[in-house]
XYZ file of C-alpha atoms in Angstrom:
749
model
C 0.051 0.020 0.003
C 1.313 3.570 -0.773
C 1.171 5.992 1.928
C -0.535 9.251 1.244
C 2.014 12.138 1.985
C -0.344 14.822 2.273
C 0.496 17.090 5.317
C -1.951 17.322 8.108
C -1.936 20.548 10.028
C -3.369 18.711 13.007
C -1.347 18.837 16.135
C -2.322 15.851 18.225
C -1.030 15.120 21.590
C 2.043 12.822 20.934
C 3.323 12.092 24.321
C 2.112 8.721 25.149
C 2.955 7.365 28.636
C 2.941 3.583 29.259
C 4.720 3.068 32.628
C 8.365 3.239 32.741
C 11.130 1.866 34.805
C 14.486 3.285 35.644
C 17.570 1.378 34.677
C 20.832 0.857 36.515
C 23.401 -1.893 35.695
C 25.442 -3.900 38.046
C 26.993 -7.285 38.069
C 27.754 -9.294 41.239
C 28.349 -6.215 43.250
C 30.947 -4.758 40.919
C 30.595 -1.362 39.458
C 32.229 -1.195 36.079
C 32.013 2.206 34.479
C 31.420 0.982 31.015
C 28.418 -0.945 32.279
C 26.719 0.976 34.963
C 25.377 4.428 35.207
C 25.214 5.514 38.706
C 25.565 8.908 40.379
C 27.403 7.642 43.344
C 30.542 5.573 43.808
C 31.115 1.733 43.347
C 31.090 1.404 47.088
C 27.737 3.234 47.506
C 26.203 0.926 44.796
C 27.468 -2.181 46.490
C 25.877 -1.175 49.725
C 22.544 -0.860 47.878
C 22.954 -4.138 46.455
C 23.428 -5.786 49.991
C 19.641 -5.100 50.525
C 18.592 -7.302 47.606
C 18.753 -7.312 43.988
C 17.033 -8.519 40.666
C 18.272 -8.942 37.248
C 17.383 -6.014 34.627
C 16.336 -6.627 31.176
C 16.250 -3.109 29.930
C 16.065 -1.970 26.286
C 15.340 1.286 24.357
C 15.084 1.821 20.733
C 15.208 5.158 18.971
C 13.791 5.983 15.551
C 15.230 8.992 13.867
C 15.756 10.350 10.341
C 14.331 12.949 7.947
C 10.682 14.148 7.753
C 8.160 11.835 6.020
C 10.360 8.814 5.955
C 8.063 6.802 7.944
C 9.205 6.722 11.523
C 5.963 7.035 13.108
C 4.594 4.348 10.905
C 7.273 1.904 11.830
C 6.613 2.928 15.547
C 3.015 2.115 15.042
C 3.922 -1.529 13.748
C 6.195 -1.972 16.679
C 3.664 -1.097 19.412
C 0.790 -2.695 17.705
C -1.122 0.502 16.931
C -3.227 1.278 13.769
C -0.791 2.113 10.938
C -1.400 5.797 9.711
C -1.925 6.091 5.987
C -1.721 9.947 6.057
C 1.597 11.703 6.995
C 1.187 13.726 10.135
C 4.403 15.262 11.010
C 5.563 14.560 14.402
C 5.635 17.570 16.702
C 8.802 17.190 18.851
C 9.194 13.580 19.791
C 6.986 10.662 21.043
C 8.024 8.336 23.793
C 6.182 5.119 23.903
C 6.990 3.660 27.475
C 6.548 -0.049 27.866
C 4.643 -0.359 24.496
C 6.943 -2.810 23.053
C 8.819 -5.833 24.634
C 11.137 -8.798 24.122
C 9.740 -12.281 24.870
C 12.252 -14.056 27.110
C 11.311 -17.516 25.960
C 11.146 -16.935 22.218
C 13.226 -13.800 22.091
C 10.742 -12.206 19.779
C 10.018 -8.500 19.673
C 6.310 -8.147 20.384
C 3.928 -5.125 20.903
C 2.354 -4.758 24.397
C -1.112 -3.461 24.875
C -3.516 -3.272 27.710
C -2.794 -5.442 30.714
C 0.069 -7.059 28.831
C 2.109 -3.964 29.695
C 0.485 -3.065 33.035
C 2.803 -3.696 35.975
C 6.164 -2.591 34.636
C 8.053 -2.154 37.803
C 6.658 -5.211 39.323
C 7.096 -7.005 36.126
C 10.768 -6.422 35.977
C 11.204 -7.441 39.504
C 9.622 -10.797 38.882
C 11.491 -11.419 35.793
C 14.669 -10.445 37.497
C 14.755 -13.435 40.081
C 14.620 -11.089 43.236
C 16.613 -11.670 46.258
C 16.164 -10.021 49.565
C 17.569 -10.170 53.067
C 15.381 -10.445 56.099
C 14.128 -6.902 56.924
C 11.586 -4.899 58.842
C 8.888 -2.685 57.560
C 6.201 -0.864 59.357
C 2.768 -1.858 58.275
C 0.012 0.741 58.506
C -2.556 -1.850 58.217
C -1.484 -3.860 61.388
C 0.613 -1.260 63.297
C 3.111 -4.163 63.756
C 6.619 -4.627 62.520
C 6.532 -7.452 59.899
C 9.836 -9.583 59.544
C 10.291 -10.796 56.132
C 12.592 -13.554 54.953
C 13.907 -13.754 51.453
C 12.538 -16.204 48.947
C 13.338 -16.798 45.302
C 10.202 -17.310 43.107
C 9.332 -19.309 40.093
C 8.897 -17.579 36.956
C 7.893 -18.766 33.569
C 11.183 -17.666 31.899
C 14.324 -19.398 30.847
C 16.331 -17.573 33.505
C 14.763 -19.081 36.569
C 13.934 -22.692 37.810
C 13.794 -21.891 41.518
C 10.873 -23.257 43.599
C 9.227 -21.340 46.408
C 10.649 -22.127 49.901
C 8.042 -23.134 52.399
C 7.167 -20.369 55.135
C 9.126 -17.661 53.254
C 7.338 -14.988 51.524
C 8.582 -14.051 47.874
C 10.095 -10.700 47.992
C 7.957 -9.583 44.906
C 5.031 -10.258 47.079
C 6.449 -8.353 49.997
C 7.346 -5.429 47.743
C 3.676 -5.269 46.613
C 2.358 -5.536 50.066
C 4.807 -3.335 51.929
C 4.627 -0.677 49.195
C 0.762 -0.710 49.547
C 1.008 -0.347 53.241
C 4.118 1.937 53.430
C 3.117 4.226 50.832
C -0.494 4.848 52.064
C 0.691 7.518 54.235
C 3.338 8.660 51.795
C 0.730 9.501 49.158
C -1.232 11.602 51.646
C 2.001 13.772 51.755
C 1.711 14.288 48.100
C -1.747 15.674 48.136
C -0.711 19.220 48.160
C 1.071 21.063 45.392
C 1.238 18.000 43.243
C 0.994 18.984 39.611
C -1.082 17.063 37.039
C -1.429 17.526 33.308
C -3.732 16.212 30.620
C -2.458 13.235 28.766
C -4.095 10.749 26.430
C -6.881 13.151 26.220
C -8.296 12.148 29.585
C -9.097 14.269 32.563
C -6.158 14.575 34.962
C -6.736 12.987 38.385
C -6.137 15.259 41.177
C -4.164 13.602 43.932
C -6.044 15.303 46.735
C -9.054 13.204 45.562
C -7.039 9.909 45.878
C -7.812 8.625 49.414
C -6.280 5.261 49.302
C -3.069 3.744 47.719
C -5.227 1.045 45.870
C -5.326 3.406 42.922
C -1.611 2.790 42.659
C -1.409 -0.885 43.594
C -1.129 -3.799 41.339
C -4.022 -5.776 40.411
C -5.375 -8.388 42.943
C -5.233 -11.275 40.649
C -1.618 -10.585 39.757
C -0.829 -10.124 43.550
C -2.439 -13.614 44.177
C -0.299 -15.247 41.520
C 2.732 -13.686 42.964
C 1.912 -14.795 46.445
C 1.508 -18.316 45.411
C 4.705 -18.189 43.341
C 2.940 -18.840 40.158
C 3.163 -15.511 38.516
C 4.291 -16.151 34.944
C 5.799 -13.236 33.152
C 7.371 -13.848 29.798
C 7.875 -10.273 28.395
C 10.407 -7.784 29.268
C 8.940 -4.277 28.432
C 11.041 -1.841 26.466
C 10.877 1.899 25.485
C 10.467 3.295 22.015
C 11.386 6.878 21.012
C 10.073 8.402 17.825
C 11.902 11.641 16.914
C 10.368 14.311 14.557
C 12.352 14.979 11.588
C 12.331 18.871 11.536
C 15.607 20.473 12.301
C 13.617 22.876 14.620
C 13.854 20.085 17.164
C 17.537 19.479 17.254
C 17.819 21.078 20.761
C 15.037 19.199 22.048
C 16.195 15.841 20.639
C 19.719 16.064 22.072
C 18.169 16.284 25.640
C 16.770 12.943 25.159
C 19.495 11.187 23.101
C 20.501 8.377 25.736
C 23.997 6.698 25.458
C 22.611 3.229 25.847
C 20.234 2.049 23.136
C 19.830 1.178 19.510
C 19.342 3.881 16.928
C 17.485 3.161 13.675
C 18.530 5.789 11.308
C 15.790 5.935 8.564
C 15.523 7.623 5.158
C 13.202 7.400 2.188
C 14.529 4.807 0.027
C 12.302 5.843 -3.020
C 14.390 8.961 -3.315
C 17.894 9.655 -4.514
C 20.295 9.794 -1.515
C 21.580 13.354 -2.884
C 18.192 14.663 -3.744
C 17.056 17.739 -1.715
C 14.161 16.780 0.220
C 11.059 19.044 -0.427
C 9.972 18.888 3.283
C 12.947 21.176 4.044
C 12.470 24.691 2.527
C 16.179 25.533 2.587
C 16.904 23.347 -0.350
C 20.221 22.003 0.929
C 19.017 19.070 3.026
C 19.016 15.471 1.531
C 18.980 11.916 2.844
C 22.733 12.016 3.074
C 23.005 15.091 5.134
C 20.207 14.077 7.464
C 21.787 10.582 7.975
C 25.246 12.278 8.585
C 23.509 14.777 11.117
C 21.944 11.851 13.196
C 25.071 9.790 13.297
C 27.242 12.995 14.577
C 24.492 13.716 17.041
C 24.584 10.163 18.467
C 28.298 9.603 18.483
C 29.718 13.024 19.536
C 29.600 12.122 23.079
C 30.738 8.593 22.980
C 34.098 9.228 24.696
C 34.753 5.683 25.961
C 36.654 3.584 23.426
C 35.534 0.348 25.328
C 31.770 1.150 25.182
C 29.693 -1.199 23.037
C 26.564 0.911 22.933
C 24.907 2.641 21.276
C 24.382 0.630 18.046
C 23.360 2.217 14.828
C 21.278 0.501 12.266
C 20.165 1.885 8.893
C 16.628 1.406 7.370
C 15.353 2.611 4.053
C 11.699 2.933 3.795
C 8.900 2.986 1.065
C 10.176 -0.074 -0.632
C 6.392 -0.657 -1.902
C 7.112 2.290 -4.318
C 9.772 -0.035 -6.179
C 9.617 -3.374 -8.010
C 11.249 -6.293 -6.270
C 14.312 -6.200 -8.613
C 14.775 -2.400 -8.071
C 14.455 -3.023 -4.236
C 17.317 -5.439 -4.336
C 19.430 -3.080 -6.309
C 18.720 -0.089 -4.322
C 19.318 -1.986 -0.921
C 22.821 -3.025 -2.377
C 23.292 0.760 -3.415
C 22.335 1.965 -0.059
C 24.662 -0.356 1.759
C 27.739 0.849 -0.256
C 26.706 4.330 0.340
C 26.334 3.980 4.070
C 29.660 2.142 4.265
C 31.305 4.790 2.125
C 30.147 7.477 4.586
C 30.972 5.706 7.877
C 33.172 2.570 7.132
C 36.332 4.585 8.183
C 34.525 6.385 11.055
C 36.708 6.314 14.403
C 33.705 4.863 16.004
C 32.631 2.345 13.177
C 32.151 -0.485 15.859
C 28.899 1.211 16.725
C 27.639 0.644 13.144
C 25.902 -2.261 11.742
C 26.502 -1.949 7.981
C 25.014 -5.151 6.924
C 22.192 -5.541 6.493
C 20.547 -2.455 5.454
C 16.957 -2.832 5.862
C 14.479 -1.829 3.121
C 11.107 -1.736 4.652
C 7.332 -1.190 3.793
C 5.990 0.351 6.917
C 2.458 0.091 5.787
C 2.650 -3.696 5.966
C 2.843 -5.138 9.524
C 3.832 -8.468 8.122
C 6.710 -7.116 6.019
C 9.623 -9.632 6.075
C 12.116 -6.822 6.151
C 10.401 -5.321 9.364
C 10.578 -8.715 10.882
C 14.431 -9.050 10.028
C 14.776 -5.598 11.650
C 12.966 -6.638 14.742
C 15.188 -9.713 15.000
C 18.227 -7.586 14.699
C 16.955 -5.169 17.533
C 16.492 -8.272 19.808
C 19.954 -9.703 19.013
C 21.513 -6.302 19.928
C 19.435 -5.984 23.126
C 20.443 -9.411 24.214
C 24.201 -8.815 23.549
C 24.367 -5.419 25.146
C 26.608 -5.554 28.386
C 23.666 -4.305 30.522
C 21.259 -7.160 29.665
C 20.600 -9.220 32.812
C 22.708 -7.126 35.253
C 21.670 -6.782 38.827
C 20.042 -3.705 40.203
C 19.013 -2.577 43.934
C 15.819 -3.906 45.244
C 15.603 -1.074 47.669
C 14.773 1.340 44.632
C 11.643 -0.603 43.913
C 9.021 1.134 46.235
C 10.117 4.738 44.889
C 10.184 3.318 41.295
C 6.640 1.873 41.765
C 5.320 5.092 43.508
C 6.701 7.271 40.723
C 5.538 4.856 37.982
C 1.921 4.763 39.341
C 2.013 8.567 39.974
C 2.705 9.001 36.217
C -0.069 6.676 35.275
C -2.214 9.224 36.975
C -0.766 12.059 34.910
C 1.420 13.624 37.662
C 4.150 15.355 35.768
C 5.867 17.372 38.516
C 6.296 16.750 42.305
C 7.952 18.676 45.012
C 11.132 16.868 46.151
C 10.278 17.401 49.784
C 7.007 15.357 49.174
C 8.862 12.575 47.574
C 11.509 12.629 50.443
C 8.540 12.216 52.871
C 7.100 9.325 50.928
C 10.410 7.706 50.972
C 10.766 7.928 54.787
C 7.502 5.994 55.160
C 9.223 2.863 53.346
C 10.640 1.633 56.591
C 13.803 -0.440 56.065
C 13.443 0.104 52.275
C 13.747 3.950 52.781
C 16.832 5.699 51.269
C 18.976 7.949 53.086
C 19.105 11.545 51.961
C 22.297 11.022 49.911
C 21.049 7.742 48.432
C 17.766 9.585 47.356
C 20.014 12.164 45.701
C 21.983 9.421 44.000
C 18.725 7.700 43.001
C 17.294 10.884 41.362
C 20.426 11.771 39.695
C 20.913 8.249 38.281
C 17.395 8.181 37.028
C 18.006 11.577 35.363
C 21.172 10.388 33.667
C 18.982 7.511 32.292
C 16.304 9.877 30.915
C 13.739 8.362 33.277
C 13.045 11.648 35.149
C 14.495 15.152 35.181
C 16.146 16.358 38.400
C 18.788 19.137 38.676
C 20.516 19.077 41.924
C 21.262 22.915 42.012
C 19.830 25.816 43.965
C 16.336 26.897 42.754
C 16.143 23.898 40.562
C 16.219 21.109 43.078
C 12.794 21.867 44.594
C 10.915 20.027 41.853
C 11.248 16.855 40.022
C 10.060 16.191 36.509
C 8.619 12.740 36.850
C 7.491 12.635 33.244
C 10.362 14.156 30.892
C 7.930 14.352 27.841
C 6.017 17.007 29.707
C 9.100 19.183 29.307
C 8.830 18.465 25.413
C 5.263 19.535 25.460
C 6.257 22.695 27.018
C 9.168 23.194 24.717
C 7.157 22.667 21.563
C 4.942 25.414 22.659
C 7.685 27.793 21.124
C 10.366 25.419 19.837
C 8.554 23.882 16.927
C 8.023 23.937 13.122
C 6.071 26.582 11.610
C 3.524 23.874 10.296
C 2.480 23.422 14.028
C 2.154 27.355 14.792
C -1.242 28.197 16.220
C -3.810 29.816 14.105
C -4.035 32.900 16.331
C -2.370 35.809 14.434
C -0.950 37.368 17.554
C 0.916 34.217 18.714
C 2.122 33.512 15.090
C 3.581 36.937 14.919
C 5.373 36.200 18.252
C 6.796 33.146 16.960
C 7.807 34.597 13.631
C 9.600 37.512 15.374
C 11.386 34.936 17.531
C 12.649 32.886 14.622
C 13.747 36.114 12.814
C 15.570 37.761 15.803
C 16.209 34.984 18.313
C 14.474 37.018 20.916
C 11.219 36.542 22.830
C 9.607 38.886 25.424
C 8.773 37.123 28.733
C 5.273 38.485 28.492
C 5.050 36.955 24.973
C 6.156 33.483 26.321
C 3.607 33.591 28.970
C 1.067 34.497 26.458
C 1.854 31.531 24.484
C 1.509 29.411 27.514
C -1.903 30.675 28.137
C -3.283 28.483 25.269
C -5.807 26.014 26.354
C -3.746 23.052 25.464
C -0.931 24.139 27.821
C -3.060 25.180 30.900
C -2.672 21.763 32.665
C 1.049 22.146 32.552
C 0.926 25.300 34.502
C -1.547 25.267 37.340
C 0.260 27.791 39.201
C 3.026 30.434 38.789
C 5.461 28.425 40.896
C 5.529 25.850 38.121
C 6.046 28.448 35.417
C 8.773 29.972 37.481
C 10.444 26.557 37.712
C 10.116 25.668 34.128
C 11.596 28.957 33.070
C 14.473 28.301 35.408
C 15.014 24.852 33.974
C 15.017 26.188 30.378
C 17.581 28.834 31.492
C 19.693 26.290 32.956
C 19.589 24.257 29.702
C 20.498 27.369 27.767
C 17.198 26.986 25.827
C 16.322 30.406 27.130
C 19.244 32.866 27.656
C 19.025 35.726 29.986
C 20.831 38.324 27.795
C 23.960 40.173 29.162
C 23.641 44.006 29.243
C 26.355 46.014 28.121
C 25.195 49.508 29.414
C 25.012 51.516 32.353
C 21.632 49.989 33.085
C 23.152 46.466 32.949
C 21.651 45.531 36.481
C 18.126 46.398 35.354
C 15.962 43.412 35.046
C 15.863 42.057 31.492
C 12.363 41.682 30.119
C 13.227 39.203 27.311
C 15.058 36.004 26.459
C 17.367 34.922 23.702
C 16.443 31.712 22.026
C 19.407 30.676 20.048
C 18.070 27.371 18.733
C 15.091 28.924 17.031
C 17.031 31.286 14.643
C 17.126 29.992 11.082
C 19.051 32.923 9.366
C 22.720 32.479 8.937
C 25.531 35.044 9.615
C 26.289 37.045 6.436
C 29.957 36.423 5.721
C 30.438 39.779 3.785
C 32.579 40.987 6.877
C 35.421 38.850 5.640
C 35.442 40.929 2.329
C 36.510 43.982 4.196
C 40.216 44.418 3.417
C 40.845 45.844 6.889
C 39.312 42.963 8.727
C 42.469 40.725 8.649
C 44.519 43.662 10.198
C 42.137 44.158 12.967
C 41.324 40.507 13.854
C 43.019 37.559 15.763
C 41.483 34.133 15.370
C 40.992 31.128 17.778
C 39.743 27.767 16.657
C 38.499 24.878 18.811
C 38.644 21.613 16.724
C 36.740 18.623 17.953
C 39.068 15.713 17.660
C 36.723 12.931 16.443
C 33.327 14.070 15.480
C 31.351 16.900 14.029
C 29.677 19.288 16.350
C 25.703 18.729 16.512
C 23.642 21.864 16.135
C 22.297 21.317 19.581
C 25.658 21.615 21.148
C 26.292 24.762 19.173
C 22.999 26.258 20.315
C 23.907 25.468 24.015
C 27.389 26.815 23.455
C 26.226 30.170 21.804
C 23.564 30.417 24.619
C 26.094 30.130 27.356
C 28.470 32.501 25.865
C 25.767 35.102 25.167
C 25.022 35.063 28.831
C 28.724 36.119 29.473
C 29.079 38.805 26.939
C 26.234 40.796 25.474
C 24.868 40.157 21.982
C 25.461 43.230 19.649
C 22.427 44.844 18.529
C 21.750 46.766 15.284
C 18.608 48.647 14.826
C 17.308 46.952 18.080
C 17.901 43.549 16.549
C 20.319 41.168 18.201
C 23.027 39.906 15.815
C 22.202 36.360 16.697
C 22.240 33.799 13.861
C 21.960 29.999 13.375
C 25.031 28.527 15.108
C 26.730 31.896 15.255
C 26.538 35.319 16.935
C 28.188 38.852 17.359
C 29.092 39.812 20.853
C 30.281 42.987 22.441
C 33.464 42.933 24.583
C 34.004 46.626 25.081
C 33.340 49.778 23.149
C 36.109 49.089 20.777
C 36.204 45.203 20.611
C 33.799 42.706 19.372
C 33.742 38.924 19.400
C 32.474 36.734 16.573
C 31.631 33.024 17.115
C 30.682 30.677 14.296
C 30.206 26.950 14.775
C 30.681 24.648 11.643
C 31.361 21.121 11.188
C 34.270 20.209 13.620
C 35.304 23.639 14.467
C 34.158 26.500 16.830
C 35.768 29.537 15.079
C 36.383 32.804 17.307
C 37.273 36.159 15.859
C 38.488 38.919 18.121
C 38.234 42.244 16.425
C 39.492 45.745 17.344
C 38.017 48.547 15.500
C 41.367 50.122 14.721
C 44.131 47.349 14.679
C 44.781 43.900 16.201
C 47.918 45.443 17.747
C 45.511 47.470 20.063
C 43.836 44.306 21.523
C 44.500 44.107 25.288
C 46.405 40.855 26.156
C 44.446 40.706 29.415
C 41.187 40.751 27.481
C 42.304 38.340 24.773
C 43.597 35.794 27.288
C 40.670 36.092 29.600
C 38.264 35.574 26.810
C 40.205 32.411 25.814
C 40.009 31.133 29.245
C 36.417 31.823 29.646
C 35.508 30.228 26.117
C 37.545 27.143 26.984
C 35.776 26.729 30.380
C 32.446 27.132 28.727
C 33.142 24.630 25.989
C 34.196 22.064 28.762
C 31.227 22.704 30.784
C 28.832 22.251 27.725
C 30.513 18.979 26.768
C 30.409 17.849 30.518
C 26.551 18.713 30.580
C 25.852 16.536 27.735
C 28.078 13.680 28.887
C 26.170 13.635 32.144
C 22.881 13.869 30.252
C 23.181 10.823 28.101
C 23.370 8.057 30.612
C 27.241 7.469 30.641
C 29.793 7.855 33.397
C 32.078 10.597 32.576
C 33.965 11.199 35.872
C 37.223 9.679 34.418
C 36.954 11.541 31.265
C 39.047 14.837 30.748
C 36.738 16.811 28.397
C 39.688 18.951 27.362
C 40.945 15.940 25.563
C 37.989 15.979 23.227
C 39.123 19.092 21.362
C 42.408 20.946 20.442
C 42.976 24.574 20.406
C 44.621 26.483 17.437
C 45.473 30.144 17.230
C 46.235 32.536 14.344
C 45.184 35.229 12.030
C 42.882 35.730 8.966
C 44.178 34.721 5.576
C 42.035 34.695 2.322
C 38.847 34.992 4.133
C 39.338 32.236 6.707
C 41.071 31.556 9.918
C 44.849 30.608 9.411
C 45.731 28.860 12.708
C 48.560 26.701 14.035
C 48.917 24.737 17.291
C 49.635 26.542 20.448
C 53.115 24.873 20.815
C 54.106 25.945 17.286
C 53.014 29.705 17.990
C 54.713 29.863 21.340
C 58.000 28.389 20.006
C 58.337 30.408 16.848
C 58.147 34.045 15.928
C 56.210 33.291 12.648
C 55.092 30.589 10.419
C 54.302 30.080 6.800
C 50.861 28.889 5.870
C 49.780 26.643 3.026
C 49.326 29.645 0.871
C 52.910 30.564 1.270
C 52.259 33.677 3.465
C 54.228 34.513 6.386
C 52.386 35.173 9.732
C 53.905 36.750 12.808
C 52.918 34.964 16.004
C 53.018 37.965 18.255
C 49.396 38.959 18.055
C 48.229 35.311 18.036
C 49.941 34.664 21.253
C 47.692 37.350 22.886
C 45.131 34.507 23.512
C 47.301 33.057 26.396
C 48.658 34.736 29.475
C 52.431 34.875 29.567
C 52.491 33.659 33.074
C 56.385 33.719 33.074
C 56.208 37.494 32.884
C 56.100 39.151 36.437
C 55.790 42.619 35.521
C 55.238 44.846 32.391
C 58.114 44.916 29.917
C 59.760 48.322 29.393
C 58.076 48.758 26.154
C 54.685 48.888 27.819
C 52.903 52.158 27.669
């Protein structure tokens, strides 16, 4: 069947929540950095494991690629939903929690619906052959301390053949019972200031109306099976992420690109690989550029050479547009092209070059889709994290959080969650353990928690809620609201990179965002988070009134216009400029990183304005240093290019200013890289991020930076570039303090 590609202007709610479970990997009490994401130390994690463990079978699949290539269609097949036959562009991203799974007996990938995907936390505990030491938990039902002994339990999966031990309760049973008992009081603490939002087009349930924990408990029939040791669970639920194809979402996507998982990079196989895609109005985006963009975005932050994950597969779509003979020819052609692009990549062990899949997403029985699913299962089973053990003591909080999300609770005060934790008796985490738990779940993309002043009051339980908020103003113009006033606000923002606070609040007054912002505290918190992420930037003022409150934000990731390069034609430019280049060692710079870098830098130096319009461009900006000096930053491919320009001559550039700017820029770049490393579910504590790039300094030569290594500039008075031009290193060395010089030289005036 051929899919109709007509564009729908509908903007449905895409965030679909189907319980989710945090994931942390451990093996026999050992905490190898390449396997485990944990915010604490190996010793801390080992202590957690002494309270009991179970095996974890976690998996996550990402679908990414160009617009209209069939990502959402494939997602529908994988989760068992009706296959859409009309293209509706995805606004942002869709996360299907627990809608897909792997059968642990047959090792088939299957869709999960209804009750089959019901008890995610408990399901994974049962699958994971739980063990538990004797412990005490206060029961609100009996007001007595209940002493529980550990017991393995029989499950209907190939990893377990243990029999129930007489007179000993299964720990999975105890988790359910004690959670129900111990969390009853906890939820009462959550009745105040707990934020809910509309999801699945249903009315949000307000927690003050919830009087008993039964609403969060597992079904009685499942509990009875667990108690009898006969609970048969065969499916390990996994998560599926469907990324929208518009470049408008690059910043949003990068916040959710997890280091552990399998990426299916998709493209329309009925089109030539170099053909400009009509869905992108710039005319310079093709299958090739989109595929390269996604690979760079995925692998930029893979700094551990020993890491096995992530894995990258390639899938062409719309095979039904071609004859069988042509399909085979194109499949071979695509394989050669992909290998030509990435066969020599320094991270090529992350690629699966053979086979390249050529699917028909409108046919749920398509053999190529079945082959793709088999490959996804094989990768999941062979990832180092598969079957590793995780702490049982986390289960009560995981269950509480999961059930709160089922009731559309997006935000919760940390103090309320902490009080709920205290009610878990011997399963309660210490304050330090609670922070480690939250930070670990944040690194895994399960929640969002920022342990910083003014940000650590709230926990975002459901990360896609932030996506819903982000896409209120970071979205493609096909999703702009019909209201002319709001459209003008968004148009001005994309033209100038500037949005007034009052205009942002006006956008959030739309009915579809009401439930995200029940009070001003949440709006304030969300704005603080977006500023922390450099999505919104508080502009630096360069004026006598710099301390006055700024009434607008800069939004670098929404600007589409590129910086005019005509300034390079000015014959005096090279005489007034010194250049600095940061060159990433192994990968190109994803646009999301450039947005954050420019956002962070524009919070340090003010963006220069002309005719009340900030000189902020796509991946570039012009900034003010002082009345006579300006700074230009341009991010392209593997380079961050910096120009420091004096209005008269480069010889008048202050050494202190130049060196201070360099140190500040270097620190900011390292901070941005560290931020993303800590956001993608990967341990980075042993990584020196300064090793990810090298610094070169120099001048302007033939409309481009002519640079050399620092050591060469320091040890020589001049160098000869590839064009045969002699360059003096005196001005270039201004980028670095001469720390050996104790006082000004005699020539100093």
